[in-house]
Short mmCIF file of C-alpha atoms in Angstrom, two decimals:
data_model
loop_
_atom_site.label_atom_id
_atom_site.label_comp_id
_atom_site.label_asym_id
_atom_site.label_seq_id
_atom_site.Cartn_x
_atom_site.Cartn_y
_atom_site.Cartn_z
CA GLU A 1 -34.44 -9.05 -19.28
CA THR A 2 -37.17 -9.87 -21.79
CA ALA A 3 -34.72 -10.01 -24.72
CA PRO A 4 -31.54 -11.59 -23.33
CA ASN A 5 -30.26 -12.39 -26.83
CA TYR A 6 -29.34 -8.70 -27.33
CA PRO A 7 -26.05 -7.62 -25.73
CA ILE A 8 -26.17 -3.95 -24.72
CA ALA A 9 -23.30 -1.57 -23.88
CA CYS A 10 -24.14 1.58 -21.93
CA ALA A 11 -22.18 4.54 -20.58
CA GLY A 12 -23.30 7.16 -18.13
CA SER A 13 -22.68 9.15 -14.98
CA LEU A 14 -23.02 7.52 -11.61
CA LEU A 15 -24.85 10.59 -10.34
CA GLY A 16 -28.21 9.55 -11.76
CA ILE A 17 -27.80 6.10 -10.23
CA ALA A 18 -26.67 7.41 -6.86
CA LEU A 19 -29.61 9.79 -6.58
CA SER A 20 -32.29 7.79 -8.37
CA GLY A 21 -35.28 6.25 -6.72
CA SER A 22 -35.94 2.55 -6.44
CA GLY A 23 -36.47 0.52 -9.58
CA SER A 24 -35.89 -2.87 -11.13
CA PHE A 25 -32.38 -3.94 -12.07
CA PRO A 26 -31.16 -7.07 -13.91
CA VAL A 27 -29.07 -8.44 -11.04
CA GLY A 28 -26.33 -10.82 -12.16
CA LYS A 29 -26.70 -9.87 -15.81
CA VAL A 30 -24.60 -6.70 -15.90
CA ASP A 31 -20.83 -6.32 -15.89
CA PHE A 32 -19.55 -2.99 -14.55
CA LEU A 33 -16.44 -1.11 -15.65
CA SER A 34 -15.36 1.95 -13.68
CA LEU A 35 -13.89 4.77 -15.74
CA TYR A 36 -11.74 7.49 -14.21
CA PRO A 37 -10.34 10.76 -15.59
CA LEU A 38 -7.15 10.23 -17.59
CA ASN A 39 -4.22 9.57 -15.29
CA PHE A 40 -0.85 11.18 -15.98
CA GLU A 41 0.37 8.30 -18.15
CA GLU A 42 -2.80 8.46 -20.26
CA PHE A 43 -2.36 12.23 -20.47
CA LEU A 44 1.07 11.66 -22.02
CA MET A 45 -0.51 9.22 -24.49
CA ALA A 46 -3.14 11.80 -25.42
CA ASN A 47 -0.27 14.20 -26.18
CA GLN A 48 1.21 11.63 -28.60
CA GLU A 49 4.16 10.89 -26.30
CA MET A 50 4.12 7.15 -26.92
CA MET A 51 7.92 6.81 -27.03
CA LEU A 52 8.12 8.55 -23.65
CA VAL A 53 5.45 6.23 -22.20
CA ARG A 54 7.28 3.14 -23.50
CA TYR A 55 10.47 4.44 -21.93
CA LEU A 56 8.75 4.95 -18.57
CA HIS A 57 7.45 1.38 -18.63
CA GLN A 58 11.02 0.12 -18.63
CA ILE A 59 11.95 2.03 -15.48
CA HIS A 60 12.65 0.40 -12.12
CA MET A 61 13.60 1.94 -8.78
CA ALA A 62 17.34 1.92 -9.53
CA SER A 63 16.92 3.60 -12.94
CA SER A 64 18.51 6.93 -13.77
CA ILE A 65 16.43 9.44 -15.74
CA SER A 66 18.24 12.09 -17.78
CA ASP A 67 17.87 15.78 -16.89
CA ALA A 68 16.27 16.50 -20.28
CA MET A 69 13.66 13.81 -19.66
CA LYS A 70 12.97 15.11 -16.14
CA ILE A 71 12.40 18.64 -17.43
CA LYS A 72 9.99 17.36 -20.05
CA LEU A 73 8.05 15.28 -17.53
CA ILE A 74 7.88 18.14 -15.01
CA ASN A 75 6.51 20.50 -17.66
CA TYR A 76 3.88 17.95 -18.63
CA LEU A 77 3.05 17.47 -14.94
CA ARG A 78 2.46 21.21 -14.49
CA THR A 79 0.21 21.18 -17.54
CA TYR A 80 -1.69 18.19 -16.12
CA TYR A 81 -2.18 20.06 -12.83
CA LEU A 82 -4.02 22.68 -14.89
CA THR A 83 -6.02 20.45 -17.22
CA GLY A 84 -6.60 17.40 -15.05
CA GLY A 85 -7.84 14.30 -16.80
CA MET A 86 -11.37 15.05 -17.95
CA PRO A 87 -11.33 13.92 -21.62
CA GLU A 88 -13.00 17.00 -23.10
CA VAL A 89 -10.65 19.30 -21.19
CA VAL A 90 -7.56 17.40 -22.33
CA ALA A 91 -8.80 17.32 -25.93
CA THR A 92 -9.48 21.06 -25.79
CA TRP A 93 -5.95 21.78 -24.56
CA ILE A 94 -4.34 19.58 -27.22
CA ARG A 95 -6.44 21.16 -29.96
CA THR A 96 -6.26 24.83 -28.95
CA LYS A 97 -3.41 25.33 -26.43
CA ASP A 98 -5.73 28.04 -25.08
CA TRP A 99 -5.93 28.24 -21.29
CA GLU A 100 -9.01 30.45 -21.35
CA GLU A 101 -10.80 27.78 -23.36
CA VAL A 102 -9.62 25.10 -20.90
CA ASP A 103 -11.03 27.16 -18.03
CA ARG A 104 -14.30 27.58 -19.91
CA ILE A 105 -14.73 23.84 -20.48
CA GLN A 106 -13.86 23.04 -16.86
CA GLN A 107 -16.38 25.61 -15.61
CA SER A 108 -18.98 24.14 -17.94
CA ILE A 109 -18.39 20.70 -16.40
CA LEU A 110 -18.66 22.11 -12.87
CA ASP A 111 -21.87 23.95 -13.77
CA GLY A 112 -23.21 20.76 -15.35
CA TYR A 113 -22.64 18.82 -12.14
CA GLU A 114 -24.68 21.35 -10.18
CA LEU A 115 -27.47 21.15 -12.74
CA ASP A 116 -27.40 17.37 -12.30
CA PHE A 117 -27.73 17.85 -8.54
CA ALA A 118 -30.88 19.89 -9.15
CA LYS A 119 -32.19 17.28 -11.62
CA HIS A 120 -31.65 14.14 -9.55
CA ALA A 121 -31.62 15.19 -5.88
CA PRO A 122 -34.70 15.84 -3.75
CA SER A 123 -35.24 19.59 -3.53
CA LYS A 124 -34.53 19.60 0.21
CA ASP A 125 -31.09 18.04 -0.36
CA PHE A 126 -29.93 20.18 -3.28
CA PRO A 127 -28.56 23.01 -1.08
CA LYS A 128 -26.60 20.46 0.98
CA LEU A 129 -25.02 18.84 -2.08
CA THR A 130 -23.90 22.16 -3.55
CA ALA A 131 -22.66 23.45 -0.18
CA ILE A 132 -20.48 20.37 0.44
CA TRP A 133 -19.24 20.41 -3.16
CA LYS A 134 -18.20 24.06 -3.04
CA SER A 135 -16.57 23.74 0.38
CA ILE A 136 -13.94 21.18 -0.69
CA PRO A 137 -11.17 23.58 -1.87
CA GLY A 138 -11.50 25.67 1.27
CA GLN A 139 -11.45 22.63 3.52
CA LEU A 140 -8.30 21.28 1.82
CA ALA A 141 -6.54 24.65 2.07
CA ARG A 142 -6.54 24.55 5.87
CA ASP A 143 -3.56 23.22 7.81
CA ASN A 144 -5.75 20.57 9.39
CA SER A 145 -7.51 19.33 6.26
CA LYS A 146 -9.86 17.02 8.13
CA PHE A 147 -13.33 17.59 6.73
CA ILE A 148 -15.37 19.62 9.22
CA PHE A 149 -19.12 19.72 8.64
CA SER A 150 -19.65 23.00 10.51
CA ARG A 151 -17.42 24.74 7.97
CA VAL A 152 -19.77 23.82 5.14
CA LYS A 153 -22.34 26.19 6.60
CA LYS A 154 -22.60 27.61 10.08
CA GLY A 155 -25.06 25.66 12.19
CA TRP A 156 -25.04 22.54 10.02
CA ARG A 157 -23.93 19.33 11.70
CA ALA A 158 -22.76 15.93 10.52
CA LYS A 159 -26.21 14.34 10.81
CA ASP A 160 -27.62 17.08 8.55
CA LEU A 161 -25.10 16.45 5.77
CA GLU A 162 -24.14 12.77 5.90
CA ASP A 163 -26.71 11.68 3.29
CA ALA A 164 -25.65 14.39 0.84
CA LEU A 165 -21.99 13.49 1.31
CA GLY A 166 -22.80 9.84 0.73
CA TRP A 167 -24.47 10.71 -2.58
CA LEU A 168 -21.46 12.68 -3.80
CA GLU A 169 -19.21 9.79 -2.87
CA ALA A 170 -21.45 7.19 -4.54
CA ALA A 171 -21.56 9.34 -7.66
CA GLY A 172 -17.77 9.19 -7.91
CA LEU A 173 -17.35 12.97 -7.70
CA VAL A 174 -15.50 12.98 -4.37
CA TYR A 175 -13.18 10.60 -2.56
CA LYS A 176 -13.42 10.09 1.18
CA VAL A 177 -10.07 9.22 2.76
CA CYS A 178 -10.50 7.96 6.33
CA LYS A 179 -8.00 7.93 9.16
CA VAL A 180 -6.36 4.80 10.55
CA GLU A 181 -4.33 4.73 13.76
CA LEU A 182 -3.23 1.12 13.34
CA ALA A 183 -1.66 0.48 9.93
CA LEU A 184 -2.41 -3.23 9.85
CA THR A 185 -4.08 -5.41 7.25
CA PRO A 186 -6.93 -5.25 6.48
CA LEU A 187 -6.85 -1.47 6.80
CA SER A 188 -10.64 -1.28 6.57
CA SER A 189 -10.89 -2.91 9.99
CA TYR A 190 -9.06 0.02 11.60
CA ALA A 191 -10.65 2.92 9.70
CA ASP A 192 -12.34 5.78 11.54
CA GLN A 193 -15.29 6.65 9.31
CA LEU A 194 -15.97 9.84 11.29
CA TYR A 195 -12.48 11.32 10.82
CA PHE A 196 -11.75 11.83 7.14
CA LYS A 197 -10.54 14.13 4.38
CA LEU A 198 -12.49 14.88 1.22
CA TYR A 199 -10.86 15.21 -2.20
CA MET A 200 -12.15 15.72 -5.73
CA ALA A 201 -12.07 13.06 -8.46
CA ASP A 202 -10.10 15.32 -10.80
CA ILE A 203 -7.23 17.68 -10.02
CA GLY A 204 -8.07 19.98 -12.92
CA LEU A 205 -11.59 20.58 -11.63
CA LEU A 206 -10.19 21.20 -8.14
CA ARG A 207 -7.73 23.72 -9.58
CA ARG A 208 -10.52 25.48 -11.45
CA MET A 209 -12.88 25.49 -8.48
CA ALA A 210 -10.12 26.90 -6.27
CA GLY A 211 -9.49 29.69 -8.79
CA LEU A 212 -5.80 28.93 -9.32
CA SER A 213 -4.44 30.64 -12.42
CA VAL A 214 -2.05 29.26 -15.04
CA LYS A 215 0.67 31.54 -13.68
CA SER A 216 0.27 30.13 -10.17
CA ILE A 217 1.21 26.66 -11.43
CA PHE A 218 4.02 27.54 -13.85
CA ASP A 219 5.63 30.35 -11.84
CA PRO A 220 7.30 28.92 -8.70
CA ASP A 221 7.44 32.39 -7.13
CA HIS A 222 3.73 33.00 -7.55
CA GLY A 223 1.95 32.62 -4.25
CA TYR A 224 -0.29 29.63 -3.80
CA ARG A 225 1.86 28.11 -1.09
CA GLU A 226 -1.03 27.32 1.23
CA PHE A 227 -2.77 25.20 -1.42
CA LYS A 228 0.28 23.57 -3.03
CA GLY A 229 0.32 20.59 -0.67
CA ALA A 230 -3.42 19.96 -1.06
CA LEU A 231 -3.13 20.04 -4.85
CA ALA A 232 -0.27 17.51 -4.78
CA GLU A 233 -2.22 15.24 -2.41
CA ASN A 234 -5.30 15.34 -4.66
CA TYR A 235 -3.12 14.57 -7.70
CA VAL A 236 -1.51 11.56 -6.01
CA LEU A 237 -4.88 10.26 -4.85
CA ASN A 238 -6.26 10.49 -8.40
CA GLN A 239 -3.31 8.45 -9.69
CA LEU A 240 -3.73 5.80 -6.98
CA MET A 241 -7.46 5.48 -7.59
CA ALA A 242 -6.90 4.98 -11.32
CA GLN A 243 -4.63 2.02 -10.44
CA GLY A 244 -7.38 0.38 -8.44
CA LEU A 245 -5.72 1.18 -5.10
CA ASN A 246 -8.90 2.23 -3.41
CA PRO A 247 -9.86 3.17 -0.91
CA PRO A 248 -6.61 4.54 0.51
CA TYR A 249 -6.42 5.79 4.08
CA PHE A 250 -4.24 8.24 5.95
CA TRP A 251 -2.43 7.63 9.22
CA ARG A 252 -2.49 9.99 12.14
CA SER A 253 -0.98 9.46 15.58
CA GLY A 254 -2.48 11.91 18.03
CA ASN A 255 -1.44 15.42 17.00
CA LYS A 256 2.23 14.71 16.38
CA ALA A 257 2.47 12.74 13.13
CA GLU A 258 0.51 12.21 9.93
CA VAL A 259 1.25 10.22 6.77
CA ASP A 260 -0.77 11.25 3.72
CA TYR A 261 -1.76 7.84 2.36
CA ILE A 262 -1.68 4.23 3.47
CA VAL A 263 -2.43 1.68 0.75
CA GLU A 264 -2.57 -2.10 0.45
CA LEU A 265 -0.81 -3.64 -2.53
CA ASP A 266 -0.54 -7.43 -2.88
CA GLY A 267 -1.17 -7.85 0.86
CA LEU A 268 1.51 -5.28 1.79
CA VAL A 269 0.65 -2.11 3.73
CA ILE A 270 2.63 0.81 2.27
CA PRO A 271 2.83 4.37 3.64
CA ILE A 272 3.09 7.19 1.09
CA GLU A 273 4.24 10.67 2.07
CA VAL A 274 3.42 13.43 -0.43
CA LYS A 275 5.65 16.48 -0.87
CA ALA A 276 4.73 19.17 -3.39
CA GLU A 277 8.31 20.27 -4.11
CA ARG A 278 11.88 19.07 -3.52
CA ASN A 279 11.96 19.70 0.23
CA VAL A 280 11.29 16.30 1.80
CA GLN A 281 12.16 17.03 5.42
CA ALA A 282 9.46 15.68 7.71
CA LYS A 283 9.24 13.63 10.87
CA SER A 284 5.90 11.91 10.29
CA LEU A 285 7.11 9.16 7.98
CA ALA A 286 10.05 8.48 10.29
CA GLU A 287 7.62 8.15 13.20
CA TYR A 288 5.45 5.77 11.18
CA ARG A 289 8.44 3.61 10.21
CA LYS A 290 9.61 3.49 13.81
CA THR A 291 6.16 2.35 14.94
CA PHE A 292 5.23 -0.18 12.24
CA GLU A 293 8.54 -1.13 10.55
CA PRO A 294 7.02 -1.41 7.04
CA GLU A 295 8.78 -3.50 4.41
CA ILE A 296 8.46 -0.59 1.97
CA ALA A 297 7.85 3.12 2.59
CA VAL A 298 7.44 5.69 -0.18
CA ARG A 299 7.96 9.42 -0.47
CA THR A 300 6.76 11.18 -3.62
CA SER A 301 8.01 14.65 -4.51
CA ARG A 302 9.77 16.62 -7.26
CA ARG A 303 13.01 14.82 -6.42
CA ALA A 304 14.57 12.15 -8.61
CA LEU A 305 13.83 8.42 -8.45
CA SER A 306 15.73 6.76 -5.58
CA ASP A 307 15.83 3.35 -3.96
CA GLY A 308 16.91 3.91 -0.37
CA GLU A 309 15.37 2.98 2.98
CA VAL A 310 12.50 5.20 1.86
CA ALA A 311 11.77 4.72 -1.83
CA GLY A 312 11.61 8.04 -3.65
CA ILE A 313 9.10 8.12 -6.51
CA PRO A 314 8.82 11.42 -8.41
CA LEU A 315 5.34 12.88 -8.71
CA TYR A 316 5.53 12.40 -12.48
CA LEU A 317 5.95 8.62 -11.95
CA ILE A 318 3.32 8.03 -9.26
CA SER A 319 0.84 6.85 -11.92
CA MET A 320 3.21 3.85 -12.20
CA PHE A 321 3.35 3.27 -8.44
CA SER A 322 2.10 -0.34 -8.54
CA GLN A 323 4.52 -1.34 -11.28
CA LEU A 324 7.52 0.24 -9.55
CA ILE A 325 6.73 -1.33 -6.16
CA ARG A 326 6.23 -4.79 -7.67
CA ARG A 327 9.53 -4.55 -9.51
CA LYS A 328 11.21 -3.42 -6.32
CA ARG A 329 9.83 -6.42 -4.40
CA GLU A 330 10.87 -8.80 -7.17
CA GLY A 331 14.40 -7.44 -6.92
CA GLN A 332 14.40 -7.89 -3.15
CA THR A 333 13.41 -11.56 -3.41
CA GLU A 334 15.91 -12.51 -6.13
#
């Protein structure tokens, strides 16, 4: 402020800001840029797959992708489930192709976060931050993945943990996805802030924290069935957030139907159902469509790209969700 003739560029974690005490700030003189872990498209770029990325940018909903290309993309997707998008982790994998080294770097990042909690948080709040942080994989693994405060630690209630949860959210380490019962614009007007799910900002760190092995991702017969859906949901959320589609919501109607994500894109409310594999049988999206009659509904899974009543976007293309939906709408208005 005293030397405005010097432009300054800074980079840093949000954690120190979220947990810092009061202080002066040059209001109106700072431009902010939010950085996320590499999304799947950027992961392909990091692996020097520029021709593949250029090819994907030409795709629209009616495109046909060859079997060879699908296999390649699915293999990269499985690798991304393991590495996630943290730059040092991705660089380590590309350089070494050593999964033990990838696990070591991810654990180092997780340990570093906890050390940051101890550095920045008041001592009385440190146990709450770490308890919430470590509870996320277990909370997501349950059939009803609504975040339940009493499962963080027996006897703890929402009022005991809300501040700590708010810090983790402000630091960009977790994403809070709230429920809406009315899928109308603006979605924020219909959000239930007390009924939510909690996800991690990076799928690779979630995988590491949950203790999932390399074999569990690459071997379809290896048992991690209970967590497969949660991992796919976290992956899709990470891709949506990187496209600026935040905050998403999820829709729930009583106890009979639930759609994983509801997003707003160009003023349009779009439901997204997430399926971890090729089986896409479910009644929830049909119930949603019957209730709200959306212009566009999306299902993402391991199935091929399709442009039917429900648009099918493969998991390996969900990082291009906005582009595909806009091209679909342009085609509908021509």
